[in-house]
Tab-separated table of C-alpha atoms in Angstrom:
chain	number	residue	atom	x	y	z
S	1	MET	CA	-27.853	-1.952	23.688
S	2	ASP	CA	-27.949	-3.225	27.054
S	3	ASN	CA	-30.310	-6.011	27.387
S	4	LEU	CA	-31.632	-5.465	31.157
S	5	VAL	CA	-33.548	-8.728	31.603
S	6	PRO	CA	-31.214	-11.559	32.694
S	7	PRO	CA	-30.538	-14.974	30.775
S	8	PRO	CA	-32.317	-17.617	32.821
S	9	ALA	CA	-30.697	-19.223	35.166
S	10	ALA	CA	-29.597	-23.261	34.128
S	11	ALA	CA	-31.241	-25.613	35.537
S	12	PRO	CA	-29.732	-28.381	37.404
S	13	GLY	CA	-29.595	-32.281	35.980
S	14	PRO	CA	-30.024	-34.034	32.254
S	15	ARG	CA	-30.362	-31.574	29.629
S	16	ARG	CA	-33.658	-32.997	27.323
S	17	ARG	CA	-33.172	-30.273	25.047
S	18	ASP	CA	-30.826	-29.263	22.866
S	19	ARG	CA	-30.655	-25.238	22.319
S	20	HIS	CA	-32.929	-24.764	19.490
S	21	GLY	CA	-35.828	-26.439	21.521
S	22	ARG	CA	-36.271	-29.780	18.648
S	23	GLY	CA	-35.061	-32.103	21.082
S	24	MET	CA	-32.249	-34.054	21.655
S	25	ARG	CA	-31.074	-36.476	18.585
S	26	GLY	CA	-32.005	-40.314	18.002
S	27	PRO	CA	-30.455	-42.687	15.352
S	28	ILE	CA	-31.373	-42.432	11.663
S	29	ALA	CA	-33.307	-45.035	11.527
S	30	PRO	CA	-34.033	-47.945	13.316
S	31	PRO	CA	-32.194	-50.638	14.074
S	32	GLN	CA	-34.553	-53.263	11.989
S	33	VAL	CA	-34.228	-51.375	8.560
S	34	PRO	CA	-31.337	-51.490	6.600
S	35	LEU	CA	-29.674	-47.872	6.621
S	36	ALA	CA	-29.210	-49.267	10.055
S	37	ALA	CA	-26.670	-52.133	9.067
S	38	SER	CA	-22.681	-51.707	9.388
S	39	ARG	CA	-21.183	-52.925	5.665
S	40	ALA	CA	-19.293	-55.644	7.527
S	41	ASP	CA	-23.051	-56.421	8.413
S	42	LEU	CA	-24.257	-57.075	5.151
S	43	PHE	CA	-21.373	-58.484	3.893
S	44	ALA	CA	-22.183	-61.182	6.436
S	45	ASP	CA	-25.741	-61.423	4.666
S	46	LEU	CA	-24.156	-61.593	1.598
S	47	VAL	CA	-22.071	-65.180	3.115
S	48	GLN	CA	-25.040	-66.281	5.070
S	49	ASP	CA	-27.071	-66.374	2.063
S	50	SER	CA	-25.149	-68.165	0.111
S	51	VAL	CA	-24.172	-71.139	2.797
S	52	GLU	CA	-27.915	-71.298	3.262
S	53	ARG	CA	-28.131	-71.933	-0.547
S	54	LEU	CA	-25.987	-74.125	-1.021
S	55	GLU	CA	-26.505	-76.920	2.474
S	56	ARG	CA	-30.438	-77.126	0.369
S	57	ARG	CA	-27.799	-79.391	-1.645
S	58	TRP	CA	-25.014	-79.905	0.665
S	59	PRO	CA	-27.088	-80.664	4.247
S	60	GLN	CA	-22.873	-81.928	5.506
S	61	LEU	CA	-22.468	-78.009	5.727
S	62	VAL	CA	-23.823	-77.689	8.588
S	63	ASP	CA	-20.528	-79.064	10.313
S	64	ILE	CA	-18.618	-76.201	8.567
S	65	ASP	CA	-18.114	-72.810	10.481
S	66	PHE	CA	-17.811	-69.459	7.954
S	67	LEU	CA	-16.052	-66.725	8.735
S	68	VAL	CA	-15.626	-63.829	7.397
S	69	LEU	CA	-13.026	-61.524	8.000
S	70	GLU	CA	-11.387	-58.402	7.238
S	71	VAL	CA	-8.327	-59.095	5.246
S	72	PRO	CA	-6.111	-62.318	5.015
S	73	ARG	CA	-3.152	-61.623	7.255
S	74	LEU	CA	0.313	-63.239	7.269
S	75	ASP	CA	0.434	-65.762	9.387
S	76	GLY	CA	4.375	-66.361	9.532
S	77	PRO	CA	6.512	-64.317	11.450
S	78	GLY	CA	9.125	-63.253	8.573
S	79	GLU	CA	6.490	-63.519	5.770
S	80	THR	CA	5.732	-60.642	3.912
S	81	TRP	CA	3.340	-59.684	1.092
S	82	ASN	CA	4.453	-60.551	-2.528
S	83	ASP	CA	3.428	-60.221	-5.361
S	84	GLU	CA	0.536	-62.885	-6.477
S	85	ALA	CA	-3.378	-61.477	-5.950
S	86	VAL	CA	-4.878	-60.838	-2.426
S	87	PRO	CA	-6.534	-64.480	-1.567
S	88	LEU	CA	-10.792	-63.899	-1.261
S	89	GLY	CA	-11.690	-66.951	0.607
S	90	GLY	CA	-9.654	-69.519	2.882
S	91	THR	CA	-9.869	-72.808	3.557
S	92	ILE	CA	-8.875	-74.401	7.668
S	93	PRO	CA	-9.451	-78.241	7.796
S	94	ALA	CA	-10.848	-79.099	10.132
S	95	ARG	CA	-8.423	-81.032	13.480
S	96	ASP	CA	-8.355	-80.772	17.496
S	97	GLY	CA	-12.164	-81.669	17.458
S	98	ARG	CA	-12.781	-78.242	16.449
S	99	PRO	CA	-14.963	-78.121	12.322
S	100	ALA	CA	-13.417	-77.076	9.241
S	101	ARG	CA	-14.470	-73.651	8.822
S	102	VAL	CA	-14.114	-71.417	5.198
S	103	VAL	CA	-13.042	-67.861	5.194
S	104	VAL	CA	-14.785	-65.211	2.797
S	105	TYR	CA	-12.301	-61.969	3.348
S	106	ARG	CA	-14.712	-58.883	2.962
S	107	ARG	CA	-12.516	-56.455	1.839
S	108	PRO	CA	-10.482	-57.528	-0.984
S	109	VAL	CA	-14.128	-59.014	-2.241
S	110	GLU	CA	-15.481	-55.349	-1.432
S	111	ILE	CA	-12.915	-53.477	-3.852
S	112	ARG	CA	-13.438	-55.563	-6.891
S	113	THR	CA	-17.332	-55.164	-6.863
S	114	LYS	CA	-18.821	-52.060	-7.898
S	115	GLY	CA	-22.560	-53.668	-6.586
S	116	ARG	CA	-24.285	-55.291	-4.111
S	117	ASP	CA	-25.361	-57.735	-7.006
S	118	GLU	CA	-22.057	-57.914	-8.173
S	119	ARG	CA	-20.785	-58.342	-4.740
S	120	ALA	CA	-24.003	-61.207	-4.196
S	121	ALA	CA	-22.495	-62.704	-6.641
S	122	LEU	CA	-18.589	-62.747	-6.063
S	123	VAL	CA	-19.081	-63.347	-2.636
S	124	HIS	CA	-20.972	-66.930	-3.795
S	125	GLU	CA	-18.576	-67.657	-6.278
S	126	VAL	CA	-16.083	-67.238	-3.532
S	127	VAL	CA	-17.903	-69.552	-1.159
S	128	VAL	CA	-18.381	-72.527	-3.458
S	129	GLU	CA	-14.925	-72.373	-4.792
S	130	GLN	CA	-13.329	-72.949	-0.847
S	131	VAL	CA	-16.937	-75.612	-0.230
S	132	ALA	CA	-15.608	-77.347	-3.503
S	133	GLU	CA	-11.718	-77.096	-2.331
S	134	LEU	CA	-13.004	-78.520	1.596
S	135	LEU	CA	-15.197	-81.980	-0.198
S	136	GLY	CA	-12.482	-82.494	-2.784
S	137	LEU	CA	-14.597	-81.423	-5.562
S	138	ASN	CA	-15.006	-79.633	-8.322
S	139	PRO	CA	-16.995	-75.956	-8.026
S	140	GLU	CA	-19.250	-77.633	-10.612
S	141	ALA	CA	-20.304	-80.467	-8.514
S	142	VAL	CA	-20.935	-78.252	-5.319
S	143	ASP	CA	-23.589	-75.487	-7.619
S	144	PRO	CA	-24.475	-76.545	-11.057
S	145	ARG	CA	-24.991	-72.489	-12.004
S	146	TYR	CA	-21.371	-71.577	-10.300
S	147	GLY	CA	-19.315	-69.775	-13.508
S	148	GLU	CA	-22.350	-68.619	-15.123
S	149	ASP	CA	-23.326	-64.172	-15.149
């Protein structure tokens, strides 16, 4: 069965529709919808929520930088991993005109939690512990609800 009708000639220029005529594919969800946020963005939001909660009680936290890193890194050239637990966070004291920093490591926290609520609780605990270390206080003094489940 030969088809006697020749195929239509391809028009020059950009394609406006896909081959099934349903239009070009777009994003699954608009950017303002949580579905479009990456895991890293959602984690950074959890850290920011925790910091904002603590700033109401401790206004001096405005002068501290809060960072999210994927994993802790080895600082020295000869350092290797050992049998110690992987840290969930850390602090960098202020020096040379730089503000103090609190770092939360995303992947170790994510691995230890199963859901968003559990992750938010652990992020808050890590932030409280690191702020307490930086201020030289007990975590319970930084957040009276520290350790409550």
